[in-house]
C-alpha cells in the first residue's frame, strides 16, 4: 500500500463533496493514471466510468436565469442551439488556436481519463468587428453547447457591491451545466485595480472575477472578449489558457469570405483589395444590405454590393483614388462613358479600365 496514490484519492473525495461533475471526473482521471503503476487492471476498471456522456450530461438544461435584484432584468442571454449561417474566416494563427481548442474538446474522453482538462478559458483581444463574438458563436455551435452571454448593462449596478454579486450569480449559473459563457466587453469588469478613478468597488469586483475564473469547471468553456486589452488587470491575463489576438482581415481573407457570391475571380480579388481595412462585421452588413436592395430593386447582387462598398469607403475617406469611386457610382447610375470621362477629367479608356476591373464589364 505504500505506493498507493493516497494523495490523489483524497482529491477525488474532496472534489466529490465540492459537487462539480467535471472536477470530480478530473480527480478520478488523475487517480486512475497514478493507480496504473500499482494496479493496471483496477485503473482501467475505474476509467470506464469516465465518459464524455457522464462529464457533459445536462448540456442545455438550465436552472432559471439569474436576475438583478433591483431591476429584475436577466443577467445573461441564452442561445441554444447556436447556429452560424456561414462558416467564419479567420487568419492562420487565430484559426489554429480555435482548431486546437476544438480538437481538445472533441478528445475530452481521452483527456479526462488521463486527468487532463481541455482549454477552459480563452481571452479574445482586438478592435470592434474583427470576429471575436462570431468566433465565440462558432465554437458554441461546433461544440453543440448553449451560449450564455453576459448582459453587461444589467450586471453593472450603481449600488455598492451589487455588481460583484451579479457577476458571481452569472458564474454560479453558468457552472451548473456544460456551456459556453461569453463575457463581452470584458475590460468593463476586469479593469486594472490601480485605476485611480475607482476605489474599493473595482478591487472587489476583480477579486470576485479572479476567484470565479480559478473555479471554472472543465466541462464548460469561458470566453472573454475585449477591445482594450491594455485596460485589463495583470492578474487576469494569467487565468486564461489562450490569449487570441484578432486582427482586421487581409485582402486574401476577404477574398475567401466572398467566395459564395457568384462573381469572377478577378472581380472578387479587386473587391477584396478594395475592402481591405474594413472589418468582417462591416463587410457582412454590406452583403446583407446589398442582398435586400438587389431583391427589392430587381437588380444584380454584385453591382449593388460594389455600389454600397464604394459609398462606404468614400464616406470614410478611405479611398486612395476617390475618382474611381465616382466613376463606378456614375456608371452604376446609368451615365455613359463620355459623361463620366468629362465629369472626372479622364479619358474614355481609363474610365473603361476602372469599370472592367471592378465589374468585369
Coordinates of C-alpha atoms in Angstrom, one line a residue:
X1 CA 0.0 0.0 0.0
X2 CA 3.0 2.3 0.3
X3 CA 2.8 3.1 -3.5
X4 CA -0.9 3.6 -3.4
X5 CA -1.8 7.1 -4.7
X6 CA -3.4 8.2 -1.4
X7 CA -3.0 11.9 -2.2
X8 CA -4.9 11.6 -5.4
X9 CA -7.6 9.6 -3.7
X10 CA -8.1 12.4 -1.2
X11 CA -8.5 14.8 -4.0
X12 CA -11.2 12.5 -5.5
X13 CA -13.1 12.5 -2.2
X14 CA -12.7 16.3 -1.8
X15 CA -13.9 17.0 -5.4
X16 CA -16.9 14.7 -4.8
X17 CA -18.0 16.8 -1.9
X18 CA -17.5 20.0 -3.9
X19 CA -20.3 19.0 -6.2
X20 CA -18.6 19.8 -9.6
X21 CA -19.1 16.9 -12.1
X22 CA -16.1 17.9 -14.2
X23 CA -13.8 18.5 -11.2
X24 CA -14.8 15.1 -9.8
X25 CA -14.1 13.5 -13.3
X26 CA -10.7 15.1 -13.5
X27 CA -9.8 13.9 -10.0
X28 CA -10.9 10.4 -10.8
X29 CA -8.8 10.6 -14.0
X30 CA -5.7 11.7 -12.2
X31 CA -6.3 8.9 -9.6
X32 CA -6.6 6.3 -12.3
X33 CA -3.5 7.5 -14.0
X34 CA -1.4 7.3 -10.8
X35 CA -3.0 3.9 -10.0
X36 CA -1.7 2.4 -13.3
X37 CA 1.7 1.9 -11.7
X38 CA 0.2 -0.1 -8.8
X39 CA -2.8 -1.9 -10.3
X40 CA -3.3 -1.5 -14.0
X41 CA -6.4 -3.7 -14.2
X42 CA -8.1 -1.7 -11.4
X43 CA -7.1 1.6 -13.1
X44 CA -8.8 0.5 -16.3
X45 CA -11.9 -0.5 -14.5
X46 CA -12.2 2.9 -12.9
X47 CA -11.5 4.7 -16.2
X48 CA -14.6 3.0 -17.7
X49 CA -16.8 5.4 -15.8
X50 CA -15.1 8.4 -17.3
X51 CA -17.0 9.2 -20.5
X52 CA -18.0 12.3 -22.3
X53 CA -21.7 11.5 -21.7
X54 CA -21.1 11.5 -17.9
X55 CA -19.0 14.6 -17.8
X56 CA -21.2 16.6 -20.3
X57 CA -24.5 15.4 -19.0
X58 CA -27.1 18.2 -18.7
X59 CA -25.9 20.5 -21.6
X60 CA -28.9 22.7 -22.5
X61 CA -30.7 22.0 -19.2
X62 CA -30.5 25.2 -17.1
X63 CA -32.0 26.5 -13.9
X64 CA -33.9 29.8 -14.1
X65 CA -31.8 32.6 -15.5
X66 CA -30.4 34.8 -12.7
X67 CA -31.8 38.4 -12.5
X68 CA -30.6 41.7 -11.0
X69 CA -32.3 42.0 -7.6
X70 CA -33.3 45.7 -8.1
X71 CA -34.3 45.8 -11.8
X72 CA -35.4 42.2 -12.1
X73 CA -33.8 42.1 -15.5
X74 CA -32.0 38.9 -16.7
X75 CA -28.2 38.9 -16.2
X76 CA -27.5 36.6 -19.2
X77 CA -28.9 35.8 -22.6
X78 CA -29.0 32.2 -23.5
X79 CA -29.0 30.8 -27.1
X80 CA -29.4 27.1 -27.8
X81 CA -28.9 25.7 -30.3
X82 CA -26.4 28.2 -31.7
X83 CA -26.5 28.5 -35.5
X84 CA -23.9 30.4 -37.5
X85 CA -25.3 30.6 -41.1
X86 CA -21.8 30.9 -42.7
X87 CA -18.5 29.4 -41.6
X88 CA -16.3 32.3 -40.4
X89 CA -13.0 33.0 -42.0
X90 CA -10.1 33.7 -39.6
X91 CA -6.4 34.4 -40.0
X92 CA -3.9 31.5 -39.7
X93 CA -2.9 32.0 -36.0
X94 CA -6.5 32.6 -34.8
X95 CA -7.8 29.6 -36.8
X96 CA -5.0 27.4 -35.5
X97 CA -5.9 28.2 -31.9
X98 CA -9.6 27.7 -32.4
X99 CA -8.9 24.3 -34.2
X100 CA -6.7 23.2 -31.3
X101 CA -9.4 24.1 -28.8
X102 CA -12.0 22.1 -30.8
X103 CA -9.6 19.2 -31.1
X104 CA -9.1 19.1 -27.3
X105 CA -12.9 19.2 -26.7
X106 CA -13.5 16.5 -29.3
X107 CA -10.9 14.4 -27.4
X108 CA -12.5 15.1 -24.0
X109 CA -12.9 11.4 -23.3
X110 CA -9.2 10.7 -23.7
X111 CA -8.1 13.8 -21.7
X112 CA -10.4 13.2 -18.8
X113 CA -9.3 9.6 -18.4
X114 CA -5.7 10.9 -18.0
X115 CA -6.8 13.5 -15.5
X116 CA -6.3 16.3 -18.0
X117 CA -8.7 19.2 -19.0
X118 CA -9.3 20.8 -22.4
X119 CA -8.8 24.5 -22.8
X120 CA -11.4 26.1 -20.4
X121 CA -10.7 29.8 -20.7
X122 CA -10.0 32.0 -23.8
X123 CA -9.3 35.7 -24.0
X124 CA -10.1 37.3 -27.4
X125 CA -8.5 40.7 -28.0
X126 CA -8.9 43.0 -31.0
X127 CA -10.7 46.0 -32.4
X128 CA -14.5 46.0 -32.8
X129 CA -15.9 43.9 -35.6
X130 CA -12.9 41.7 -36.2
X131 CA -14.7 38.5 -35.4
X132 CA -14.4 37.9 -31.6
X133 CA -18.1 37.5 -30.9
X134 CA -18.5 35.5 -34.1
X135 CA -15.7 33.1 -33.0
X136 CA -17.5 32.5 -29.7
X137 CA -20.7 31.7 -31.5
X138 CA -18.9 29.4 -33.9
X139 CA -17.2 27.5 -31.1
X140 CA -20.6 27.1 -29.3
X141 CA -22.1 25.8 -32.5
X142 CA -19.3 23.3 -33.1
X143 CA -19.3 22.1 -29.5
X144 CA -23.1 21.8 -29.6
X145 CA -23.3 23.8 -26.3
X146 CA -25.6 26.6 -25.2
X147 CA -24.1 30.1 -25.5
X148 CA -24.6 32.3 -22.5
X149 CA -23.7 36.0 -23.0
X150 CA -23.3 38.3 -20.0
X151 CA -25.7 41.2 -20.1
X152 CA -23.3 43.9 -19.2
X153 CA -25.9 46.7 -18.9
X154 CA -27.8 44.7 -16.3
X155 CA -24.8 43.3 -14.4
X156 CA -23.3 46.7 -13.8
X157 CA -25.0 48.3 -10.8
X158 CA -24.7 51.7 -9.2
X159 CA -25.2 50.1 -5.8
X160 CA -22.1 49.3 -3.8
X161 CA -21.2 45.6 -4.0
X162 CA -24.1 44.7 -6.3
X163 CA -22.0 44.4 -9.5
X164 CA -19.8 41.8 -7.8
X165 CA -22.9 39.9 -6.6
X166 CA -24.3 39.9 -10.1
X167 CA -21.1 38.6 -11.7
X168 CA -20.9 35.9 -9.1
X169 CA -24.5 34.9 -9.8
X170 CA -23.8 34.7 -13.5
X171 CA -20.8 32.4 -12.9
X172 CA -22.7 30.2 -10.4
X173 CA -25.5 29.8 -13.0
X174 CA -23.1 29.0 -15.9
X175 CA -21.2 26.4 -13.8
X176 CA -24.3 24.3 -13.2
X177 CA -24.2 22.8 -16.7
X178 CA -21.8 22.4 -19.7
X179 CA -22.0 25.7 -21.8
X180 CA -20.0 28.4 -23.4
X181 CA -20.0 31.6 -21.4
X182 CA -19.2 34.8 -23.3
X183 CA -18.1 37.8 -21.3
X184 CA -18.2 40.6 -23.9
X185 CA -16.6 44.0 -23.2
X186 CA -14.5 42.2 -20.5
X187 CA -12.5 45.2 -19.7
X188 CA -15.6 46.8 -18.0
X189 CA -15.5 44.2 -15.2
X190 CA -11.8 43.3 -15.2
X191 CA -10.2 46.7 -15.2
X192 CA -6.8 47.3 -13.6
X193 CA -7.1 47.6 -9.9
X194 CA -4.7 50.6 -9.8
X195 CA -7.2 52.7 -11.7
X196 CA -7.5 55.9 -9.6
X197 CA -11.0 56.6 -10.9
X198 CA -12.4 53.8 -8.8
X199 CA -11.7 53.0 -5.2
X200 CA -12.8 49.8 -3.4
X201 CA -15.6 48.6 -5.6
X202 CA -13.3 47.8 -8.6
X203 CA -10.9 45.9 -6.5
X204 CA -13.8 43.8 -5.0
X205 CA -15.2 43.1 -8.5
X206 CA -11.8 41.9 -9.9
X207 CA -11.3 39.7 -6.9
X208 CA -14.7 38.1 -7.4
X209 CA -13.8 37.6 -11.1
X210 CA -10.4 36.0 -10.3
X211 CA -11.9 33.6 -7.9
X212 CA -14.6 32.6 -10.4
X213 CA -12.0 32.1 -13.1
X214 CA -10.0 29.8 -10.8
X215 CA -13.1 27.8 -10.0
X216 CA -14.2 27.5 -13.6
X217 CA -15.1 23.8 -14.4
X218 CA -13.5 21.6 -17.1
X219 CA -16.8 20.8 -18.8
X220 CA -17.6 24.4 -19.8
X221 CA -15.8 27.0 -21.9
X222 CA -15.4 30.6 -20.9
X223 CA -14.6 33.2 -23.5
X224 CA -13.8 36.8 -22.5
X225 CA -13.6 39.4 -25.3
X226 CA -12.2 42.9 -25.1
X227 CA -11.4 45.8 -27.4
X228 CA -9.0 47.2 -24.8
X229 CA -6.6 44.6 -23.5
X230 CA -4.4 47.3 -22.1
X231 CA -7.1 48.1 -19.5
X232 CA -7.2 44.6 -18.0
X233 CA -5.8 43.8 -14.6
X234 CA -2.4 42.0 -14.9
X235 CA -3.6 39.2 -12.7
X236 CA -6.5 38.4 -15.1
X237 CA -4.2 37.5 -18.0
X238 CA -2.7 34.6 -16.2
X239 CA -6.1 33.0 -15.7
X240 CA -6.5 32.2 -19.5
X241 CA -5.4 29.1 -21.3
X242 CA -5.1 31.0 -24.6
X243 CA -4.9 34.7 -25.4
X244 CA -6.0 35.2 -29.0
X245 CA -5.3 38.5 -30.9
X246 CA -7.8 39.2 -33.7
X247 CA -6.6 41.5 -36.5
X248 CA -8.6 43.2 -39.3
X249 CA -8.9 40.8 -42.2
X250 CA -6.4 40.8 -45.0
X251 CA -7.4 41.0 -48.7
X252 CA -6.9 37.3 -49.0
X253 CA -9.3 36.5 -46.1
X254 CA -11.9 38.9 -47.5
X255 CA -11.5 37.1 -50.9
X256 CA -12.2 33.8 -49.1
X257 CA -15.2 35.4 -47.3
X258 CA -16.7 36.5 -50.6
X259 CA -16.3 33.0 -52.3
X260 CA -20.0 32.1 -52.0
X261 CA -21.1 35.2 -54.0
X262 CA -21.1 34.5 -57.8
X263 CA -18.5 36.7 -59.5
X264 CA -15.3 36.2 -61.5
X265 CA -12.1 35.6 -59.5
X266 CA -10.7 38.9 -60.9
X267 CA -13.7 40.9 -59.7
X268 CA -13.7 39.2 -56.3
X269 CA -9.9 39.8 -55.9
X270 CA -10.3 43.5 -56.8
X271 CA -13.3 43.9 -54.5
X272 CA -11.5 42.2 -51.6
X273 CA -8.5 44.5 -52.1
X274 CA -10.8 47.5 -52.2
X275 CA -12.5 46.5 -48.9
X276 CA -9.2 45.8 -47.1
X277 CA -9.3 47.8 -43.8
X278 CA -13.0 47.0 -43.2
X279 CA -14.0 44.5 -40.5
X280 CA -15.9 41.3 -41.2
X281 CA -18.8 42.9 -39.4
X282 CA -18.9 45.8 -41.8
X283 CA -18.5 43.5 -44.8
X284 CA -21.2 41.2 -43.6
X285 CA -23.6 44.1 -43.1
X286 CA -22.7 45.4 -46.7
X287 CA -23.5 41.9 -48.1
X288 CA -26.8 41.7 -46.2
X289 CA -27.9 45.2 -47.2
X290 CA -26.9 44.6 -50.8
X291 CA -28.9 41.3 -51.0
X292 CA -32.0 43.1 -49.8
X293 CA -31.5 46.1 -52.2
X294 CA -30.9 43.8 -55.2
X295 CA -34.0 41.8 -54.4
X296 CA -36.2 44.9 -54.0
X297 CA -34.8 46.8 -56.9
X298 CA -34.7 43.6 -59.1
X299 CA -31.0 44.2 -59.9
X300 CA -27.9 42.0 -59.8
X301 CA -26.2 41.5 -56.5
X302 CA -22.6 42.2 -57.4
X303 CA -23.1 45.7 -58.9
X304 CA -25.3 46.5 -55.9
X305 CA -22.6 45.2 -53.5
X306 CA -19.9 47.2 -55.3
X307 CA -22.0 50.4 -55.2
X308 CA -22.6 50.0 -51.5
X309 CA -18.9 49.2 -50.9
X310 CA -17.9 52.3 -52.8
X311 CA -20.3 54.5 -50.8
X312 CA -19.0 53.1 -47.5
X313 CA -15.3 53.6 -48.4
X314 CA -15.9 57.1 -49.8
X315 CA -17.9 58.1 -46.7
X316 CA -14.9 57.2 -44.6
X317 CA -12.4 59.0 -46.9
X318 CA -10.7 55.6 -47.2
X319 CA -10.2 55.5 -51.0
X320 CA -6.7 56.2 -52.3
X321 CA -8.3 57.2 -55.6
X322 CA -11.7 58.8 -55.0
X323 CA -12.1 59.4 -58.7
X324 CA -12.5 55.7 -59.2
X325 CA -15.4 55.6 -56.8
X326 CA -17.1 58.5 -58.6
X327 CA -16.6 56.7 -61.9
X328 CA -18.2 53.5 -60.6
X329 CA -21.2 55.3 -59.0
X330 CA -21.8 57.3 -62.2
X331 CA -21.6 54.1 -64.3
X332 CA -24.0 52.2 -62.0
X333 CA -26.5 55.1 -62.1
X334 CA -26.6 54.8 -65.9
X335 CA -24.2 57.5 -67.1
X336 CA -22.3 57.0 -70.3
X337 CA -18.5 56.6 -70.6
X338 CA -18.4 60.1 -72.3
X339 CA -20.3 61.7 -69.4
X340 CA -18.1 60.0 -66.8
X341 CA -14.9 60.9 -68.6
X342 CA -15.9 64.5 -68.9
X343 CA -17.0 64.7 -65.2
X344 CA -13.8 63.3 -63.7
X345 CA -11.4 64.7 -66.3
X346 CA -10.2 61.3 -67.5
X347 CA -10.0 59.6 -70.9
X348 CA -12.6 57.0 -72.1
X349 CA -10.1 54.1 -71.9
X350 CA -9.2 55.0 -68.3
X351 CA -12.9 55.0 -67.3
X352 CA -13.4 51.8 -69.2
X353 CA -10.5 50.0 -67.4
X354 CA -11.8 51.0 -63.9
X355 CA -15.3 49.7 -64.7
X356 CA -13.9 46.5 -66.1
X357 CA -11.6 46.0 -63.1
X358 CA -14.4 46.2 -60.6
X359 CA -17.4 44.9 -62.6
X360 CA -15.8 42.7 -65.2
X361 CA -17.7 44.6 -67.9

